[in-house]
Amino acid sequence: MARWPPERRLPAEPPTPTPAQLDATLAATAWYLRLYHDTPDDPGVARMFCDPERVGAFAVRPEALAAGEPRALFRLLVATTMFQRRADLQIERVLRGISAQDADALTDPDALLAAADANPCPRARSLTALLTECDLTKDPQTALGTCAASPGAPCDLKRHTVLLKRYGHFGKVPTSLALTLREHGVADLAALRQRALHEATDPADAAARLESMLRRSWRVSDKIAAMALSMLTNPDLSPGLAPWSEGLDWSGYVVIDSNVDLFLRRVQFAGPWTYAARRAFILSLAARIDLSALKPGLRPYNPRLVQQAMYLSQSALNRKARPRDCAHEEPSPCGVCDLDRAGICSLRH
């Protein structure tokens, strides 16, 4: 029987951080826990997705999320997919600009499946066809959704790609998420989790299986899957809002983006730069940091919090937009701040 809660989950041959790498990570983690953790300004965590001032009509009710209500979970997942290859603040503006009626249409899996079934184009009716045959794009002249197969035919995917204001093919995302559930023979995300738990040999296997299932969807990468699942499983990321904190080993769900990569470059991570190798290095660093000593009440080992510290310490746009950031303190702490002294402050180095 696997032990619970998660122990320090490391790869078979974990990389050994240098003292300087560990010191810089410890400085960033202490800074993050002091200023941002479990506050309304912490970006990319469950509490943010409960705030209509941040994500507009995509916001879910905290009590619905904490209870694991299927509609709330699917809504959170759709909104999460938007946070890739654009600044967080830009994506938040896009989400706030979508009406409540359109947000409902984009996040109702039953309605998405019904629309897919009714679509005259066979490329929209199955996950495999949607992933491999649908060539949804945007007309460069009109910015409207179109495709090569039936450019003039009405299609929900074409409308979705206009609403979401991302790549031309991004309109496939909501329907692909709903079709992923159908492909696995389940009605909702809660049932998908139950399937992963049923098929798995231990909590780590269940976590990996669930992540793999989600990654079948269009534009759901390692990063997006980890971002969504960490919000649902990690009990200390947004305390009180993680409905799936038992049964899955959430310690491997770390979100690696360009800001985390910037941190890794600042501390001279040697690579390789695969997602798995970067995750292994972050887990190795986290195994050497006792979070309970930095903030009472936290579990000692939580790689996602360490990774969040890396990310936010390098996110200059997020930091400048938040009055709580030390950049706005008077007198300025620059020069004595641990981030600055470690050479990892995004606003100074």
Coordinates of C-alpha atoms in Angstrom, one line a residue:
M1 CA 0.0 0.0 0.0
A2 CA 1.4 3.4 -1.0
R3 CA 2.0 5.8 1.8
W4 CA -0.1 8.9 2.1
P5 CA 0.4 11.9 2.0
P6 CA 3.0 12.0 -0.8
E7 CA 6.6 11.5 0.3
R8 CA 9.5 13.3 -1.5
R9 CA 8.9 11.9 -4.9
L10 CA 12.2 12.0 -6.8
P11 CA 13.4 10.4 -10.1
A12 CA 15.6 7.3 -9.9
E13 CA 18.8 9.5 -10.3
P14 CA 17.7 13.0 -9.2
P15 CA 20.0 15.9 -10.1
T16 CA 21.8 17.4 -7.2
P17 CA 21.4 21.1 -6.9
T18 CA 24.4 23.2 -6.1
P19 CA 24.4 25.2 -2.9
A20 CA 24.0 28.4 -4.9
Q21 CA 21.0 27.0 -6.7
L22 CA 19.4 25.9 -3.5
D23 CA 20.0 29.2 -1.8
A24 CA 18.4 31.1 -4.7
T25 CA 15.4 28.8 -4.7
L26 CA 15.0 29.1 -0.9
A27 CA 15.2 32.9 -1.2
A28 CA 12.5 32.9 -3.9
T29 CA 10.3 30.5 -1.9
A30 CA 10.5 32.5 1.3
W31 CA 9.7 35.7 -0.7
Y32 CA 6.7 34.1 -2.3
L33 CA 5.3 32.7 0.9
R34 CA 5.6 36.0 2.6
L35 CA 4.0 38.2 -0.1
Y36 CA 1.7 36.1 -2.3
H37 CA 0.8 32.7 -1.1
D38 CA -2.9 32.2 -0.4
T39 CA -3.7 35.8 -1.3
P40 CA -6.1 37.1 -4.0
D41 CA -3.1 38.2 -6.0
D42 CA -1.5 34.8 -6.4
P43 CA -1.8 34.1 -10.2
G44 CA -2.7 30.8 -11.8
V45 CA -4.1 29.1 -8.8
A46 CA -7.6 28.1 -7.8
R47 CA -8.4 31.2 -5.8
M48 CA -7.8 33.3 -8.9
F49 CA -10.3 31.3 -10.9
C50 CA -12.9 32.0 -8.3
D51 CA -12.6 35.8 -8.8
P52 CA -14.8 37.4 -11.4
E53 CA -12.6 40.5 -11.3
R54 CA -9.8 38.3 -12.7
V55 CA -11.6 35.9 -15.0
G56 CA -15.0 37.4 -15.5
A57 CA -17.9 35.0 -16.2
F58 CA -15.5 32.0 -16.1
A59 CA -15.2 32.4 -12.3
V60 CA -16.4 29.4 -10.4
R61 CA -18.0 29.6 -6.9
P62 CA -15.5 28.6 -4.2
E63 CA -18.0 26.3 -2.6
A64 CA -18.7 24.5 -5.9
L65 CA -15.0 24.0 -6.5
A66 CA -14.3 22.8 -3.0
A67 CA -17.2 20.3 -3.4
G68 CA -15.8 19.1 -6.7
E69 CA -19.0 19.9 -8.6
P70 CA -18.5 18.6 -12.2
R71 CA -19.6 21.8 -14.0
A72 CA -17.3 23.9 -11.9
L73 CA -14.4 21.6 -12.6
F74 CA -15.0 21.7 -16.3
R75 CA -15.3 25.4 -16.3
L76 CA -12.0 25.8 -14.5
L77 CA -10.3 23.4 -17.0
V78 CA -11.5 25.4 -20.0
A79 CA -10.4 28.7 -18.5
T80 CA -7.0 27.1 -17.6
T81 CA -6.3 26.1 -21.2
M82 CA -6.2 29.8 -22.1
F83 CA -3.1 30.5 -20.1
Q84 CA -0.4 29.6 -22.6
R85 CA 2.0 31.6 -24.7
R86 CA 0.5 35.0 -23.7
A87 CA 0.9 37.1 -20.6
D88 CA -1.5 36.3 -17.8
L89 CA -2.9 39.8 -17.6
Q90 CA -3.7 39.6 -21.4
I91 CA -5.6 36.3 -21.0
E92 CA -7.5 37.7 -18.0
R93 CA -8.7 40.5 -20.2
V94 CA -9.8 38.1 -22.9
L95 CA -11.8 36.0 -20.3
R96 CA -13.4 39.1 -18.8
G97 CA -14.5 40.2 -22.3
I98 CA -16.6 37.0 -22.9
S99 CA -20.2 37.3 -21.9
A100 CA -21.8 35.0 -19.3
Q101 CA -23.9 33.4 -22.0
D102 CA -20.9 32.6 -24.2
A103 CA -18.9 31.4 -21.2
D104 CA -21.7 29.0 -20.4
A105 CA -21.7 27.7 -23.9
L106 CA -17.9 27.2 -23.9
T107 CA -18.0 25.3 -20.6
D108 CA -21.0 23.0 -20.7
P109 CA -19.8 19.6 -21.7
D110 CA -23.2 18.2 -22.5
A111 CA -24.0 21.1 -24.8
L112 CA -20.6 20.8 -26.4
L113 CA -21.2 17.1 -27.1
A114 CA -24.7 17.7 -28.4
A115 CA -23.4 20.4 -30.8
A116 CA -20.6 18.1 -31.9
D117 CA -23.1 15.3 -32.6
A118 CA -25.3 17.6 -34.6
N119 CA -22.4 19.1 -36.6
P120 CA -22.7 18.1 -40.3
C121 CA -18.9 17.9 -40.5
P122 CA -17.6 14.4 -39.4
R123 CA -14.3 16.1 -38.3
A124 CA -16.1 17.6 -35.3
R125 CA -17.8 14.4 -34.1
S126 CA -15.0 12.4 -32.6
L127 CA -11.8 13.2 -30.7
T128 CA -9.5 11.5 -33.2
A129 CA -11.0 13.3 -36.2
L130 CA -11.0 16.6 -34.4
L131 CA -7.3 16.2 -33.5
T132 CA -6.1 14.8 -36.8
E133 CA -8.4 16.0 -39.6
C134 CA -10.0 19.3 -38.5
D135 CA -8.0 22.3 -39.9
L136 CA -9.9 25.1 -38.1
T137 CA -8.2 28.4 -38.6
K138 CA -9.0 32.1 -38.9
D139 CA -9.5 34.0 -42.1
P140 CA -6.6 36.5 -42.2
Q141 CA -8.8 39.1 -43.7
T142 CA -11.9 38.9 -41.6
A143 CA -10.5 37.2 -38.5
L144 CA -13.5 34.9 -38.6
G145 CA -13.3 31.1 -38.1
T146 CA -12.9 29.1 -41.3
C147 CA -11.5 25.8 -42.6
A148 CA -10.5 24.2 -45.9
A149 CA -13.1 21.5 -45.9
S150 CA -16.2 23.6 -45.5
P151 CA -15.2 27.3 -45.3
G152 CA -18.7 28.7 -45.6
A153 CA -20.5 26.2 -43.4
P154 CA -21.7 27.3 -39.9
C155 CA -19.8 25.5 -37.1
D156 CA -19.6 26.0 -33.4
L157 CA -15.9 25.5 -33.5
K158 CA -15.5 28.5 -35.8
R159 CA -17.6 30.6 -33.4
H160 CA -15.5 29.4 -30.4
T161 CA -12.2 30.4 -32.1
V162 CA -13.5 33.9 -32.5
L163 CA -14.7 34.1 -28.9
L164 CA -11.5 32.8 -27.4
K165 CA -9.3 35.3 -29.3
R166 CA -6.3 32.9 -29.5
Y167 CA -4.8 30.9 -32.4
G168 CA -7.1 30.1 -35.3
H169 CA -7.3 26.4 -34.2
F170 CA -8.0 27.2 -30.5
G171 CA -11.7 27.0 -31.0
K172 CA -11.2 23.2 -30.9
V173 CA -10.3 23.2 -27.2
P174 CA -13.7 23.2 -25.4
T175 CA -15.2 20.5 -27.7
S176 CA -12.0 18.4 -27.5
L177 CA -12.2 18.4 -23.7
A178 CA -15.8 17.2 -23.8
L179 CA -14.9 14.6 -26.4
T180 CA -12.0 13.4 -24.2
L181 CA -14.4 12.6 -21.5
R182 CA -16.6 10.7 -24.0
E183 CA -13.5 8.8 -25.3
H184 CA -12.8 7.5 -21.8
G185 CA -16.4 6.5 -21.3
V186 CA -17.2 9.0 -18.5
A187 CA -19.6 11.9 -18.1
D188 CA -17.4 14.3 -16.2
L189 CA -14.0 15.0 -14.7
A190 CA -14.9 13.5 -11.4
A191 CA -15.7 10.2 -13.1
L192 CA -12.4 10.5 -15.1
R193 CA -10.5 10.7 -11.8
Q194 CA -12.4 7.7 -10.5
R195 CA -11.4 5.8 -13.5
A196 CA -7.7 6.7 -13.0
L197 CA -7.9 5.7 -9.4
H198 CA -9.6 2.4 -10.3
E199 CA -6.9 1.5 -12.9
A200 CA -3.9 2.6 -11.0
T201 CA -1.6 0.7 -8.7
D202 CA -0.8 3.5 -6.4
P203 CA -1.4 7.3 -6.0
A204 CA 1.6 8.2 -8.2
D205 CA 0.3 5.9 -11.0
A206 CA -3.2 7.4 -10.6
A207 CA -1.8 10.9 -10.9
A208 CA 0.2 10.0 -14.0
R209 CA -2.8 8.3 -15.6
L210 CA -5.1 11.2 -15.0
E211 CA -2.6 13.6 -16.5
S212 CA -2.1 11.5 -19.5
M213 CA -5.9 11.3 -20.1
L214 CA -6.3 15.1 -20.0
R215 CA -3.3 15.5 -22.4
R216 CA -5.4 13.8 -25.1
S217 CA -7.2 17.0 -25.6
W218 CA -6.3 19.7 -28.0
R219 CA -3.7 22.2 -26.7
V220 CA -3.5 20.5 -23.3
S221 CA 0.2 20.2 -22.8
D222 CA 2.2 18.9 -19.8
K223 CA 2.1 22.4 -18.4
I224 CA -1.7 22.9 -18.8
A225 CA -2.5 19.5 -17.4
A226 CA -0.3 20.1 -14.4
M227 CA -1.8 23.5 -13.9
A228 CA -5.3 22.3 -13.8
L229 CA -4.7 19.1 -11.8
S230 CA -2.5 20.9 -9.2
M231 CA -5.4 23.3 -8.5
L232 CA -7.8 20.3 -7.9
T233 CA -5.4 18.2 -5.9
N234 CA -2.8 20.3 -4.1
P235 CA -4.1 21.1 -0.6
D236 CA -1.7 24.0 0.1
L237 CA -1.8 25.8 -3.2
S238 CA -5.2 27.5 -2.5
P239 CA -6.1 26.0 0.9
G240 CA -9.6 24.8 1.2
L241 CA -10.3 24.7 -2.6
A242 CA -8.7 21.4 -3.7
P243 CA -11.5 18.7 -3.9
W244 CA -9.2 15.9 -5.0
S245 CA -6.4 16.2 -2.4
E246 CA -6.7 12.5 -1.4
G247 CA -5.8 9.5 -3.4
L248 CA -3.6 11.2 -6.1
D249 CA 0.1 11.9 -5.6
W250 CA 0.0 15.6 -6.5
S251 CA 3.7 16.2 -5.8
G252 CA 4.6 15.8 -9.5
Y253 CA 2.2 18.4 -10.8
V254 CA 4.5 21.3 -11.4
V255 CA 3.8 24.0 -14.0
I256 CA 6.8 24.9 -16.2
D257 CA 6.6 27.9 -18.4
S258 CA 8.8 30.6 -19.8
N259 CA 9.1 32.4 -16.4
V260 CA 10.2 29.1 -14.6
D261 CA 12.7 28.6 -17.4
L262 CA 14.0 32.1 -16.8
F263 CA 14.5 31.2 -13.2
L264 CA 16.3 28.0 -14.1
R265 CA 18.6 29.9 -16.5
R266 CA 19.4 32.5 -13.8
V267 CA 20.5 29.7 -11.4
Q268 CA 22.4 28.0 -14.2
F269 CA 20.5 24.8 -14.6
A270 CA 22.6 22.7 -16.9
G271 CA 19.7 20.8 -18.5
P272 CA 18.6 18.7 -20.4
W273 CA 15.6 21.0 -21.1
T274 CA 12.9 18.4 -21.5
Y275 CA 9.8 18.9 -19.4
A276 CA 10.6 15.7 -17.5
A277 CA 14.2 16.8 -16.7
R278 CA 13.1 20.3 -15.6
R279 CA 10.4 18.8 -13.4
A280 CA 12.9 16.4 -11.9
F281 CA 15.2 19.2 -11.0
I282 CA 12.4 21.2 -9.4
L283 CA 11.4 18.1 -7.3
S284 CA 15.0 17.7 -6.3
L285 CA 15.2 21.3 -5.1
A286 CA 11.8 21.0 -3.3
A287 CA 13.0 17.9 -1.4
R288 CA 15.7 20.1 0.2
I289 CA 13.3 22.9 1.3
D290 CA 11.2 22.5 4.5
L291 CA 8.2 24.7 3.7
S292 CA 6.8 24.2 7.2
A293 CA 9.8 26.0 8.6
L294 CA 9.1 29.0 6.3
K295 CA 5.3 29.2 6.9
P296 CA 3.7 27.3 9.7
G297 CA 0.8 25.1 8.7
L298 CA 2.3 24.1 5.3
R299 CA 3.3 20.5 4.5
P300 CA 7.1 20.3 4.5
Y301 CA 7.3 19.0 0.9
N302 CA 5.4 20.7 -1.9
P303 CA 7.2 21.1 -5.3
R304 CA 4.3 23.1 -6.8
L305 CA 4.7 25.9 -4.2
V306 CA 8.5 26.0 -4.9
Q307 CA 7.8 26.1 -8.6
Q308 CA 5.2 28.9 -8.1
A309 CA 7.8 30.9 -6.3
M310 CA 10.2 30.5 -9.3
Y311 CA 7.5 31.6 -11.7
L312 CA 6.2 34.6 -9.8
S313 CA 9.7 35.9 -8.9
Q314 CA 10.4 36.1 -12.7
S315 CA 7.0 37.4 -13.8
A316 CA 7.7 41.1 -14.0
L317 CA 4.3 42.0 -15.5
N318 CA 2.3 40.2 -12.7
R319 CA 4.5 41.8 -10.1
K320 CA 4.2 45.3 -11.4
A321 CA 0.4 45.0 -11.5
R322 CA 0.1 44.0 -7.8
P323 CA 0.4 46.6 -5.1
R324 CA 1.4 44.0 -2.5
D325 CA 4.7 43.3 -4.4
C326 CA 7.8 44.5 -2.7
A327 CA 8.6 46.6 -5.8
H328 CA 6.0 49.1 -4.4
E329 CA 7.2 49.2 -0.8
E330 CA 8.5 52.4 0.7
P331 CA 11.3 52.6 1.5
S332 CA 12.4 50.3 -1.3
P333 CA 13.9 47.0 -0.1
C334 CA 16.0 46.7 -3.2
G335 CA 19.6 46.0 -2.4
V336 CA 18.7 44.1 0.8
C337 CA 15.8 41.9 -0.5
D338 CA 16.7 38.2 -0.6
L339 CA 15.6 38.1 -4.3
D340 CA 17.9 41.0 -5.2
R341 CA 20.8 39.6 -3.2
A342 CA 20.5 36.3 -4.8
G343 CA 20.5 37.9 -8.3
I344 CA 17.1 36.5 -9.3
C345 CA 14.8 39.6 -9.0
S346 CA 13.0 40.0 -12.4
L347 CA 12.7 43.7 -11.8
R348 CA 16.3 44.3 -11.0
H349 CA 18.4 41.8 -13.0

